[in-house]
Amino acid sequence: MKYTVNDFLNIPILKKYEILNENADRNHIIEHICVTEPPAEGFVRRNELVLSTLLGCDNDDKIIKFISDLENINASALIISLKDSKKISQNIYKAIQNTGLSVIVIPWEYRFAEIVEAVLSNLRKQNEEDEKKFSMLQKTLLQLFMDQKTLFDASEAISKAVGVPSAVSDMDGNIYYRNFTFSAGKKADDYDFKTPIEIKNRFYGYIICNYKKNELETESVLSLLMKYAVLPLSLWFEREQTAEGSKQQKKSDFIWSLASDSYTSTEELKKNAYKLDIDLDLPYLCVTAKAGFIKSDSFLDETYWIELNNSAIQSEMSKTGAVEGRNILTTFQNGIFILYIQVMPGDNIFTIYKLIDSIEIKIKTYFPRLSCTWGISGIYNKKQSMSRLYIDAKLAMDICYRQKGLGFRNSYNDTGLFRILSAASEIGEIKKTVYDTLNPIIEHDKNHSQNFMDTLNVLFENNFNICKTSRALFIHRQTLLYRIKKIESITGMSLSNHNDTFMLEICIRLFMSFYYTRKKE
């Protein structure tokens, strides 16, 4: 797996050389080779063998800085070819003794092209050997899986392949499959070298290699692990999640029966709750969440992806509640996450918002593109009907999603005006007045492909503030003023008249409420 500076010094064409600092690390691996002159920044990679003639270095400081920069980059070694007339000064020699970078002088007549060719040939052979080794690891892991072995056995096989102790963690970084070299209580984030176990946007956990910081072959190892080990390891997680999923599905179905009020009897309800270890005597509130991508992805079906990952998302929701000592019951139905959250003494809308903040942070850690619109039911210290709580939370969420889209929240207590307007919009005489008032604008919008209804709605939402409204509509202030005059002309009402303005605002709100109700039906 390692091709080191010592291996380089044994290539046949390199018969003469002088090592200027014997104490330097010649076990440093080589992954690349280049021919370059100072400066080093931006031209040399980590674990790169550097060939140079030091041309253009007319003073010691430039050469000393070049060597220092290569050490900072973690280059493998510096190979210098000098003409007879050029010698290493005492100052440079002293600087070289204080560096961990191997500095080696070779005769001027050695051709760099032949050295590069020899090194690249050896690197190709090494890569081929590594590919074979990790291909065998993949076969071993698949056989271990078929033989019903554990992830501990898999991590032992990985340890043998990479040459250092290795372990497997879950998606939270908990190292469940470790050997004695991994300290109890430490998580994946406590180790520098890990690679995610992820297949098609589905994240399972990490492979952790217990390298020391001065072991520098990690890039190639982690790349090979991703290529050969990630897929077999994902099978273990899939098997575990399938078993857990069967149990969770029963729980999910039960929670949905509470939300939809579809259980057959109270006796059956209590019996199933006992089997599933659900305490229905606790006070709960309901939160609903509609999830979606912040930015659409034409290559990914959003609905399918959320359906595929809903169990993992629900798991993070429940874990966040557990951290606060709360029971959170979750289910995913018809594209909506439903959470029944245990009400704690002193809870109010702000403590629930804080909990939702924590849930969002946790979800975004693993699903950064996901965003949710939340609806929160009323908060009561006494037990309430679970189905009533769900209806209230979903109403709050639906209104919030329609009015603002993804990434916002609304509580049932905020829906009072909507409920009043919704009831009023069903009264025939009021409905007729609304349409008589707004019909000229609606007809104008249809005939002229304009949207003055939306302009009026946004104007009222911004308390008739011209600057805020124009910014919200992405139009110039003068354009907005023109539209206002046009609306006044169409309706025969003046927006500078308090009674006319009040009438138009009430009509707009009632119309939107009626439209929303019909749309949902």
Short mmCIF file of C-alpha atoms in Angstrom, two decimals:
data_model
loop_
_atom_site.label_atom_id
_atom_site.label_comp_id
_atom_site.label_asym_id
_atom_site.label_seq_id
_atom_site.Cartn_x
_atom_site.Cartn_y
_atom_site.Cartn_z
CA MET A 1 0.00 0.00 0.00
CA LYS A 2 2.90 2.35 0.64
CA TYR A 3 5.40 3.60 -1.91
CA THR A 4 7.87 5.56 0.17
CA VAL A 5 10.98 7.72 -0.19
CA ASN A 6 13.06 4.67 0.75
CA ASP A 7 11.46 2.74 -2.14
CA PHE A 8 12.30 5.63 -4.48
CA LEU A 9 15.96 5.54 -3.44
CA ASN A 10 16.11 1.88 -4.54
CA ILE A 11 15.08 2.42 -8.16
CA PRO A 12 17.80 1.01 -10.50
CA ILE A 13 18.62 4.27 -12.28
CA LEU A 14 19.38 6.03 -8.99
CA LYS A 15 22.85 4.67 -8.25
CA LYS A 16 24.32 7.78 -6.69
CA TYR A 17 22.72 10.24 -4.30
CA GLU A 18 23.49 12.15 -1.12
CA ILE A 19 20.97 12.50 1.72
CA LEU A 20 21.58 15.90 3.34
CA ASN A 21 19.50 15.20 6.47
CA GLU A 22 19.76 11.60 7.67
CA ASN A 23 17.25 12.16 10.47
CA ALA A 24 14.38 13.05 8.09
CA ASP A 25 11.43 10.68 7.63
CA ARG A 26 12.15 8.52 4.60
CA ASN A 27 9.06 6.41 5.24
CA HIS A 28 6.98 9.31 3.95
CA ILE A 29 4.74 7.95 1.20
CA ILE A 30 4.81 9.15 -2.41
CA GLU A 31 1.54 9.55 -4.30
CA HIS A 32 2.63 12.04 -7.00
CA ILE A 33 5.78 13.34 -8.65
CA CYS A 34 6.56 16.68 -10.29
CA VAL A 35 9.42 18.74 -11.68
CA THR A 36 9.26 22.32 -10.49
CA GLU A 37 11.29 25.32 -9.44
CA PRO A 38 10.54 27.76 -6.64
CA PRO A 39 8.05 28.94 -5.49
CA ALA A 40 6.13 25.91 -4.18
CA GLU A 41 2.73 27.41 -3.31
CA GLY A 42 -0.02 26.29 -5.65
CA PHE A 43 2.26 23.99 -7.65
CA VAL A 44 3.03 21.12 -5.27
CA ARG A 45 0.60 18.64 -3.72
CA ARG A 46 0.61 16.74 -0.48
CA ASN A 47 2.67 13.51 -0.69
CA GLU A 48 4.37 14.70 -3.90
CA LEU A 49 7.99 13.95 -4.73
CA VAL A 50 9.58 17.17 -5.99
CA LEU A 51 12.45 17.27 -8.50
CA SER A 52 14.23 20.62 -8.85
CA THR A 53 17.43 22.27 -10.10
CA LEU A 54 16.84 25.38 -7.93
CA LEU A 55 17.22 27.54 -10.99
CA GLY A 56 16.42 31.17 -10.31
CA CYS A 57 17.38 30.92 -6.65
CA ASP A 58 20.09 33.56 -6.47
CA ASN A 59 20.29 33.66 -2.68
CA ASP A 60 20.05 31.33 0.30
CA ASP A 61 16.78 32.80 1.62
CA LYS A 62 14.84 31.74 -1.47
CA ILE A 63 16.08 28.17 -1.24
CA ILE A 64 15.41 27.98 2.52
CA LYS A 65 11.86 29.31 2.00
CA PHE A 66 11.30 26.80 -0.83
CA ILE A 67 12.30 23.91 1.46
CA SER A 68 10.15 25.28 4.31
CA ASP A 69 7.12 25.65 2.03
CA LEU A 70 7.49 22.08 0.79
CA GLU A 71 7.57 20.81 4.37
CA ASN A 72 4.42 22.79 5.20
CA ILE A 73 2.67 21.36 2.15
CA ASN A 74 3.67 17.86 3.35
CA ALA A 75 5.61 17.04 0.23
CA SER A 76 7.29 13.62 0.24
CA ALA A 77 10.86 14.77 -0.43
CA LEU A 78 12.95 17.28 -2.37
CA ILE A 79 15.35 15.86 -4.96
CA ILE A 80 17.94 18.42 -6.07
CA SER A 81 20.12 18.15 -9.16
CA LEU A 82 23.03 20.64 -9.13
CA LYS A 83 25.73 21.58 -11.59
CA ASP A 84 29.31 21.16 -10.37
CA SER A 85 29.67 24.88 -9.89
CA LYS A 86 26.70 25.08 -7.59
CA LYS A 87 27.05 23.99 -3.98
CA ILE A 88 24.84 23.93 -0.91
CA SER A 89 25.91 26.77 1.40
CA GLN A 90 26.44 26.33 5.13
CA ASN A 91 23.30 28.37 5.89
CA ILE A 92 21.16 26.14 3.66
CA TYR A 93 22.73 23.02 5.10
CA LYS A 94 21.89 24.13 8.66
CA ALA A 95 18.29 24.87 7.65
CA ILE A 96 17.98 21.42 6.07
CA GLN A 97 19.09 19.77 9.33
CA ASN A 98 16.13 21.37 11.11
CA THR A 99 13.49 20.15 8.66
CA GLY A 100 11.60 16.85 8.58
CA LEU A 101 11.55 16.92 4.78
CA SER A 102 14.07 14.60 3.15
CA VAL A 103 16.43 16.64 0.97
CA ILE A 104 18.50 14.54 -1.43
CA VAL A 105 21.10 15.62 -3.99
CA ILE A 106 21.57 13.61 -7.20
CA PRO A 107 24.17 14.03 -9.98
CA TRP A 108 23.46 16.61 -12.68
CA GLU A 109 23.66 14.03 -15.47
CA TYR A 110 20.62 12.11 -14.21
CA ARG A 111 17.65 12.80 -16.46
CA PHE A 112 14.52 13.91 -14.70
CA ALA A 113 12.35 12.35 -17.43
CA GLU A 114 13.75 8.87 -16.69
CA ILE A 115 13.26 9.35 -12.95
CA VAL A 116 9.66 10.50 -13.46
CA GLU A 117 8.95 7.53 -15.72
CA ALA A 118 10.39 5.07 -13.19
CA VAL A 119 8.41 6.56 -10.28
CA LEU A 120 5.14 6.67 -12.24
CA SER A 121 5.65 3.03 -13.25
CA ASN A 122 6.07 2.05 -9.60
CA LEU A 123 3.06 4.11 -8.55
CA ARG A 124 0.93 2.40 -11.21
CA LYS A 125 2.03 -1.02 -9.95
CA GLN A 126 1.27 0.04 -6.38
CA ASN A 127 -2.17 1.30 -7.36
CA GLU A 128 -2.93 -1.96 -9.16
CA GLU A 129 -1.92 -3.91 -6.06
CA ASP A 130 -4.11 -1.69 -3.89
CA GLU A 131 -7.07 -2.12 -6.22
CA LYS A 132 -6.70 -5.92 -6.06
CA LYS A 133 -6.37 -5.80 -2.27
CA PHE A 134 -9.50 -3.72 -1.79
CA SER A 135 -11.41 -5.72 -4.39
CA MET A 136 -10.68 -8.77 -2.22
CA LEU A 137 -11.87 -6.77 0.80
CA GLN A 138 -15.17 -6.13 -0.98
CA LYS A 139 -15.62 -9.87 -1.65
CA THR A 140 -14.75 -10.62 2.00
CA LEU A 141 -17.30 -8.11 3.27
CA LEU A 142 -20.02 -9.51 1.00
CA GLN A 143 -19.24 -13.05 2.23
CA LEU A 144 -19.37 -11.90 5.86
CA PHE A 145 -22.77 -10.35 5.20
CA MET A 146 -24.08 -13.54 3.57
CA ASP A 147 -22.76 -15.55 6.54
CA GLN A 148 -24.81 -13.38 8.94
CA LYS A 149 -21.66 -11.96 10.57
CA THR A 150 -21.76 -8.64 12.41
CA LEU A 151 -20.39 -5.22 11.55
CA PHE A 152 -17.70 -5.86 14.14
CA ASP A 153 -16.42 -8.70 11.91
CA ALA A 154 -16.61 -6.31 8.95
CA SER A 155 -14.59 -3.65 10.80
CA GLU A 156 -11.93 -6.27 11.63
CA ALA A 157 -11.66 -7.15 7.92
CA ILE A 158 -11.25 -3.45 7.09
CA SER A 159 -8.56 -3.12 9.77
CA LYS A 160 -6.54 -5.88 8.11
CA ALA A 161 -6.90 -4.27 4.68
CA VAL A 162 -5.87 -0.74 5.70
CA GLY A 163 -3.25 -1.79 8.25
CA VAL A 164 -4.65 0.27 11.16
CA PRO A 165 -7.51 -0.30 13.63
CA SER A 166 -10.84 0.58 12.04
CA ALA A 167 -14.44 0.81 13.21
CA VAL A 168 -17.96 1.49 11.96
CA SER A 169 -20.33 4.11 13.38
CA ASP A 170 -24.00 4.95 12.90
CA MET A 171 -25.17 8.21 11.31
CA ASP A 172 -24.86 10.01 14.67
CA GLY A 173 -21.20 9.05 14.95
CA ASN A 174 -21.78 6.47 17.72
CA ILE A 175 -19.07 3.83 17.32
CA TYR A 176 -20.97 0.61 17.89
CA TYR A 177 -18.48 -1.67 16.25
CA ARG A 178 -15.08 -0.96 17.76
CA ASN A 179 -12.06 -2.81 19.07
CA PHE A 180 -10.02 -1.95 22.14
CA THR A 181 -8.02 0.79 20.38
CA PHE A 182 -11.10 3.03 20.18
CA SER A 183 -11.84 4.82 23.43
CA ALA A 184 -15.28 4.34 24.95
CA GLY A 185 -17.46 7.42 24.71
CA LYS A 186 -15.68 8.86 21.67
CA LYS A 187 -17.62 9.49 18.46
CA ALA A 188 -16.71 9.59 14.79
CA ASP A 189 -16.08 13.35 14.95
CA ASP A 190 -13.27 12.73 17.46
CA TYR A 191 -11.23 11.00 14.76
CA ASP A 192 -9.53 12.74 11.86
CA PHE A 193 -9.88 10.06 9.23
CA LYS A 194 -13.37 8.81 8.35
CA THR A 195 -15.35 8.22 5.20
CA PRO A 196 -19.16 8.39 4.95
CA ILE A 197 -21.21 5.28 4.26
CA GLU A 198 -23.63 6.78 1.76
CA ILE A 199 -25.43 5.33 -1.26
CA LYS A 200 -27.60 7.43 -3.60
CA ASN A 201 -28.15 10.26 -1.10
CA ARG A 202 -28.94 7.78 1.69
CA PHE A 203 -26.55 8.23 4.61
CA TYR A 204 -25.91 5.37 7.07
CA GLY A 205 -22.77 6.18 9.10
CA TYR A 206 -18.98 6.27 8.89
CA ILE A 207 -15.96 4.04 8.42
CA ILE A 208 -13.33 5.30 10.86
CA CYS A 209 -9.60 4.58 10.49
CA ASN A 210 -7.51 5.21 13.58
CA TYR A 211 -4.58 6.76 11.75
CA LYS A 212 -2.15 9.02 13.51
CA LYS A 213 -1.80 12.51 12.12
CA ASN A 214 1.66 11.78 10.71
CA GLU A 215 0.44 8.77 8.73
CA LEU A 216 -0.08 10.35 5.36
CA GLU A 217 -1.53 7.65 3.10
CA THR A 218 -5.07 8.41 4.15
CA GLU A 219 -6.30 10.06 0.92
CA SER A 220 -5.80 6.95 -1.21
CA VAL A 221 -7.08 4.65 1.53
CA LEU A 222 -10.29 6.60 2.08
CA SER A 223 -10.84 6.77 -1.66
CA LEU A 224 -10.48 2.99 -1.96
CA LEU A 225 -12.78 2.43 1.01
CA MET A 226 -15.44 4.56 -0.67
CA LYS A 227 -15.06 2.55 -3.84
CA TYR A 228 -15.00 -0.96 -2.39
CA ALA A 229 -16.28 -1.00 1.21
CA VAL A 230 -19.19 1.44 1.37
CA LEU A 231 -21.67 -0.61 -0.69
CA PRO A 232 -21.19 -3.89 1.25
CA LEU A 233 -21.40 -2.07 4.60
CA SER A 234 -24.66 -0.40 3.57
CA LEU A 235 -26.22 -3.88 3.35
CA TRP A 236 -25.83 -4.36 7.12
CA PHE A 237 -27.54 -1.07 7.81
CA GLU A 238 -30.31 -1.89 5.34
CA ARG A 239 -30.90 -5.23 7.06
CA GLU A 240 -31.06 -3.60 10.48
CA GLN A 241 -33.32 -0.83 9.22
CA THR A 242 -35.65 -3.37 7.59
CA ALA A 243 -36.06 -5.21 10.91
CA GLU A 244 -36.47 -1.95 12.79
CA GLY A 245 -38.76 -0.67 10.05
CA SER A 246 -41.25 -3.49 10.59
CA LYS A 247 -41.54 -2.54 14.26
CA GLN A 248 -41.70 1.16 13.43
CA GLN A 249 -44.40 0.59 10.83
CA LYS A 250 -46.72 -0.89 13.45
CA LYS A 251 -46.05 2.10 15.69
CA SER A 252 -46.53 4.50 12.78
CA ASP A 253 -49.87 2.91 11.85
CA PHE A 254 -51.03 3.17 15.45
CA ILE A 255 -50.11 6.86 15.67
CA TRP A 256 -51.95 7.51 12.42
CA SER A 257 -55.03 5.79 13.86
CA LEU A 258 -54.86 8.31 16.73
CA ALA A 259 -54.54 11.25 14.34
CA SER A 260 -57.27 10.08 11.98
CA ASP A 261 -59.53 8.83 14.80
CA SER A 262 -59.83 5.48 13.02
CA TYR A 263 -59.34 2.96 15.86
CA THR A 264 -62.26 0.61 16.44
CA SER A 265 -62.59 0.79 20.22
CA THR A 266 -61.04 2.37 23.31
CA GLU A 267 -60.17 -1.11 24.57
CA GLU A 268 -58.26 -1.88 21.36
CA LEU A 269 -56.53 1.49 21.62
CA LYS A 270 -55.25 0.84 25.15
CA LYS A 271 -54.17 -2.69 24.27
CA ASN A 272 -52.11 -1.60 21.24
CA ALA A 273 -50.62 1.35 23.12
CA TYR A 274 -49.41 -1.03 25.85
CA LYS A 275 -47.84 -3.40 23.29
CA LEU A 276 -46.02 -0.51 21.58
CA ASP A 277 -44.95 1.07 24.89
CA ILE A 278 -46.83 4.32 24.20
CA ASP A 279 -48.12 6.27 27.20
CA LEU A 280 -51.43 7.85 26.20
CA ASP A 281 -51.99 9.33 29.66
CA LEU A 282 -49.36 12.02 28.99
CA PRO A 283 -50.47 15.43 27.65
CA TYR A 284 -49.39 15.95 24.02
CA LEU A 285 -49.46 18.69 21.44
CA CYS A 286 -49.34 17.98 17.72
CA VAL A 287 -46.89 19.38 15.18
CA THR A 288 -47.14 18.71 11.44
CA ALA A 289 -44.40 19.33 8.90
CA LYS A 290 -44.41 19.47 5.11
CA ALA A 291 -40.89 18.85 3.79
CA GLY A 292 -39.32 19.85 0.49
CA PHE A 293 -36.06 20.88 -1.15
CA ILE A 294 -34.89 24.47 -0.76
CA LYS A 295 -33.83 24.34 -4.40
CA SER A 296 -35.52 22.01 -6.86
CA ASP A 297 -33.44 19.25 -8.45
CA SER A 298 -34.47 18.18 -11.93
CA PHE A 299 -32.51 14.93 -11.52
CA LEU A 300 -34.19 13.92 -8.25
CA ASP A 301 -37.85 13.16 -7.53
CA GLU A 302 -38.50 15.17 -4.37
CA THR A 303 -41.58 13.18 -3.30
CA TYR A 304 -39.82 9.84 -3.82
CA TRP A 305 -36.68 11.00 -1.99
CA ILE A 306 -38.65 12.18 1.08
CA GLU A 307 -40.63 8.94 1.09
CA LEU A 308 -37.38 6.97 0.91
CA ASN A 309 -35.73 8.86 3.76
CA ASN A 310 -38.76 9.52 5.98
CA SER A 311 -37.73 6.88 8.56
CA ALA A 312 -34.31 8.46 9.04
CA ILE A 313 -35.89 11.92 9.34
CA GLN A 314 -38.41 10.65 11.91
CA SER A 315 -35.56 9.04 13.85
CA GLU A 316 -33.76 12.39 14.14
CA MET A 317 -36.99 14.04 15.30
CA SER A 318 -37.46 11.45 18.07
CA LYS A 319 -33.81 11.61 19.15
CA THR A 320 -34.00 15.38 19.51
CA GLY A 321 -36.99 15.01 21.82
CA ALA A 322 -35.22 12.33 23.85
CA VAL A 323 -32.33 14.73 24.50
CA GLU A 324 -34.83 17.04 26.24
CA GLY A 325 -36.49 14.15 28.08
CA ARG A 326 -39.63 14.34 25.92
CA ASN A 327 -41.60 11.57 24.28
CA ILE A 328 -42.12 12.32 20.60
CA LEU A 329 -44.42 10.02 18.64
CA THR A 330 -43.95 10.31 14.88
CA THR A 331 -45.53 9.05 11.71
CA PHE A 332 -45.36 9.97 8.02
CA GLN A 333 -48.66 10.00 6.16
CA ASN A 334 -49.64 11.41 2.76
CA GLY A 335 -46.41 13.40 2.50
CA ILE A 336 -46.79 14.97 5.97
CA PHE A 337 -44.70 14.33 9.10
CA ILE A 338 -46.94 14.15 12.17
CA LEU A 339 -45.37 14.59 15.60
CA TYR A 340 -47.10 14.20 18.94
CA ILE A 341 -44.82 15.98 21.41
CA GLN A 342 -45.11 15.49 25.16
CA VAL A 343 -46.10 18.73 26.87
CA MET A 344 -43.77 19.62 29.75
CA PRO A 345 -44.62 21.91 32.70
CA GLY A 346 -44.11 25.55 31.69
CA ASP A 347 -44.30 24.87 27.94
CA ASN A 348 -45.41 27.70 25.67
CA ILE A 349 -45.14 28.49 21.98
CA PHE A 350 -41.58 29.77 22.45
CA THR A 351 -40.31 26.54 24.06
CA ILE A 352 -41.93 24.56 21.24
CA TYR A 353 -40.33 26.83 18.61
CA LYS A 354 -36.99 26.24 20.34
CA LEU A 355 -37.55 22.47 20.13
CA ILE A 356 -38.40 22.79 16.43
CA ASP A 357 -35.18 24.81 15.99
CA SER A 358 -33.23 21.87 17.47
CA ILE A 359 -35.05 19.39 15.23
CA GLU A 360 -34.29 21.46 12.11
CA ILE A 361 -30.60 21.75 13.03
CA LYS A 362 -30.40 17.99 13.49
CA ILE A 363 -32.19 17.25 10.21
CA LYS A 364 -30.06 19.72 8.24
CA THR A 365 -26.89 18.06 9.56
CA TYR A 366 -27.71 15.00 7.46
CA PHE A 367 -30.13 16.45 4.90
CA PRO A 368 -28.85 20.02 4.28
CA ARG A 369 -31.14 20.72 1.31
CA LEU A 370 -34.32 19.82 3.20
CA SER A 371 -36.64 22.49 4.55
CA CYS A 372 -39.99 22.22 6.36
CA THR A 373 -43.15 24.22 6.86
CA TRP A 374 -44.47 23.61 10.38
CA GLY A 375 -47.94 23.76 11.93
CA ILE A 376 -48.40 23.66 15.71
CA SER A 377 -51.61 22.80 17.54
CA GLY A 378 -52.75 24.48 20.74
CA ILE A 379 -50.71 23.74 23.88
CA TYR A 380 -52.70 22.28 26.75
CA ASN A 381 -51.59 20.93 30.12
CA LYS A 382 -54.43 18.40 30.13
CA LYS A 383 -54.98 15.47 27.80
CA GLN A 384 -56.76 16.41 24.56
CA SER A 385 -58.25 14.49 21.64
CA MET A 386 -55.32 13.39 19.49
CA SER A 387 -57.34 13.73 16.29
CA ARG A 388 -58.42 17.28 17.23
CA LEU A 389 -54.80 18.25 17.89
CA TYR A 390 -53.82 16.87 14.46
CA ILE A 391 -56.59 18.75 12.65
CA ASP A 392 -55.54 22.01 14.33
CA ALA A 393 -51.84 21.51 13.56
CA LYS A 394 -52.50 20.60 9.93
CA LEU A 395 -54.75 23.62 9.46
CA ALA A 396 -51.97 25.89 10.78
CA MET A 397 -49.41 24.20 8.50
CA ASP A 398 -51.62 24.34 5.39
CA ILE A 399 -52.30 28.07 5.84
CA CYS A 400 -48.61 28.76 6.44
CA TYR A 401 -47.51 26.75 3.38
CA ARG A 402 -50.03 28.46 1.12
CA GLN A 403 -49.21 31.97 2.32
CA LYS A 404 -45.42 31.70 2.71
CA GLY A 405 -44.14 28.43 1.26
CA LEU A 406 -41.34 26.28 2.68
CA GLY A 407 -39.30 27.21 5.71
CA PHE A 408 -41.92 28.92 7.90
CA ARG A 409 -44.05 28.13 10.95
CA ASN A 410 -47.57 28.81 12.09
CA SER A 411 -49.47 27.89 15.25
CA TYR A 412 -53.18 27.16 15.57
CA ASN A 413 -53.50 30.23 17.79
CA ASP A 414 -52.41 32.32 14.78
CA THR A 415 -55.28 31.02 12.64
CA GLY A 416 -58.09 32.82 14.53
CA LEU A 417 -58.60 35.47 11.86
CA PHE A 418 -58.58 32.86 9.12
CA ARG A 419 -61.25 30.82 10.93
CA ILE A 420 -63.48 33.89 11.37
CA LEU A 421 -63.06 34.87 7.73
CA SER A 422 -63.60 31.29 6.59
CA ALA A 423 -66.92 31.16 8.47
CA ALA A 424 -67.97 34.60 7.16
CA SER A 425 -67.12 33.64 3.58
CA GLU A 426 -69.80 30.93 3.69
CA ILE A 427 -72.63 33.48 4.29
CA GLY A 428 -74.38 34.06 0.95
CA GLU A 429 -74.99 37.81 1.25
CA ILE A 430 -71.39 38.47 2.33
CA LYS A 431 -70.09 36.28 -0.47
CA LYS A 432 -72.10 38.25 -3.05
CA THR A 433 -70.78 41.58 -1.71
CA VAL A 434 -67.19 40.31 -1.94
CA TYR A 435 -67.57 39.22 -5.56
CA ASP A 436 -69.42 42.39 -6.59
CA THR A 437 -66.59 44.46 -5.11
CA LEU A 438 -63.68 42.45 -6.51
CA ASN A 439 -65.13 41.22 -9.80
CA PRO A 440 -63.98 44.28 -11.81
CA ILE A 441 -60.37 43.60 -10.73
CA ILE A 442 -60.69 39.87 -11.41
CA GLU A 443 -62.08 40.48 -14.91
CA HIS A 444 -59.42 43.08 -15.64
CA ASP A 445 -56.67 40.63 -14.62
CA LYS A 446 -58.14 37.96 -16.89
CA ASN A 447 -58.53 40.24 -19.91
CA HIS A 448 -55.17 42.00 -19.60
CA SER A 449 -52.97 39.18 -18.18
CA GLN A 450 -52.21 41.25 -15.12
CA ASN A 451 -52.33 40.48 -11.41
CA PHE A 452 -53.82 43.49 -9.62
CA MET A 453 -55.48 41.14 -7.09
CA ASP A 454 -52.06 40.03 -5.92
CA THR A 455 -50.84 43.64 -5.88
CA LEU A 456 -53.74 44.62 -3.63
CA ASN A 457 -53.23 41.62 -1.35
CA VAL A 458 -49.48 42.33 -0.90
CA LEU A 459 -50.25 46.03 -0.33
CA PHE A 460 -52.54 45.18 2.59
CA GLU A 461 -50.10 42.56 3.95
CA ASN A 462 -47.48 45.32 4.16
CA ASN A 463 -49.83 47.75 5.93
CA PHE A 464 -50.06 49.98 2.86
CA ASN A 465 -46.29 50.69 3.01
CA ILE A 466 -45.36 51.60 -0.58
CA CYS A 467 -41.62 50.88 -0.25
CA LYS A 468 -42.08 47.46 1.38
CA THR A 469 -44.79 46.48 -1.09
CA SER A 470 -42.75 47.44 -4.15
CA ARG A 471 -39.80 45.43 -2.81
CA ALA A 472 -42.04 42.42 -2.11
CA LEU A 473 -43.43 42.59 -5.67
CA PHE A 474 -39.99 43.31 -7.22
CA ILE A 475 -41.31 46.37 -9.01
CA HIS A 476 -40.39 50.06 -9.01
CA ARG A 477 -42.18 52.40 -6.61
CA GLN A 478 -43.67 54.39 -9.50
CA THR A 479 -45.01 51.19 -11.07
CA LEU A 480 -46.80 50.37 -7.82
CA LEU A 481 -48.30 53.88 -7.63
CA TYR A 482 -49.53 53.46 -11.21
CA ARG A 483 -51.17 50.15 -10.32
CA ILE A 484 -52.90 51.72 -7.30
CA LYS A 485 -54.39 54.45 -9.49
CA LYS A 486 -55.48 51.82 -11.99
CA ILE A 487 -57.17 49.76 -9.23
CA GLU A 488 -58.97 52.89 -8.03
CA SER A 489 -60.15 53.55 -11.59
CA ILE A 490 -61.36 49.96 -12.09
CA THR A 491 -63.21 49.68 -8.76
CA GLY A 492 -64.42 53.26 -8.45
CA MET A 493 -63.03 53.23 -4.90
CA SER A 494 -60.31 55.45 -3.43
CA LEU A 495 -57.44 53.89 -1.48
CA SER A 496 -56.96 57.24 0.27
CA ASN A 497 -60.48 56.90 1.68
CA HIS A 498 -60.53 54.96 4.97
CA ASN A 499 -63.94 53.32 4.37
CA ASP A 500 -63.04 52.24 0.81
CA THR A 501 -59.66 50.88 1.95
CA PHE A 502 -61.27 48.96 4.82
CA MET A 503 -63.93 47.53 2.48
CA LEU A 504 -61.35 46.40 -0.07
CA GLU A 505 -59.12 44.81 2.57
CA ILE A 506 -62.04 42.88 4.12
CA CYS A 507 -63.14 41.72 0.67
CA ILE A 508 -59.62 40.62 -0.27
CA ARG A 509 -59.22 38.66 2.97
CA LEU A 510 -62.66 37.03 2.63
CA PHE A 511 -61.98 36.18 -1.01
CA MET A 512 -58.62 34.60 -0.17
CA SER A 513 -60.22 32.65 2.67
CA PHE A 514 -63.01 31.41 0.39
CA TYR A 515 -60.53 30.55 -2.38
CA TYR A 516 -58.33 28.67 0.10
CA THR A 517 -61.28 26.67 1.49
CA ARG A 518 -62.52 25.69 -1.97
CA LYS A 519 -59.00 24.82 -3.10
CA LYS A 520 -58.48 22.42 -0.18
CA GLU A 521 -61.81 20.74 -0.79
#
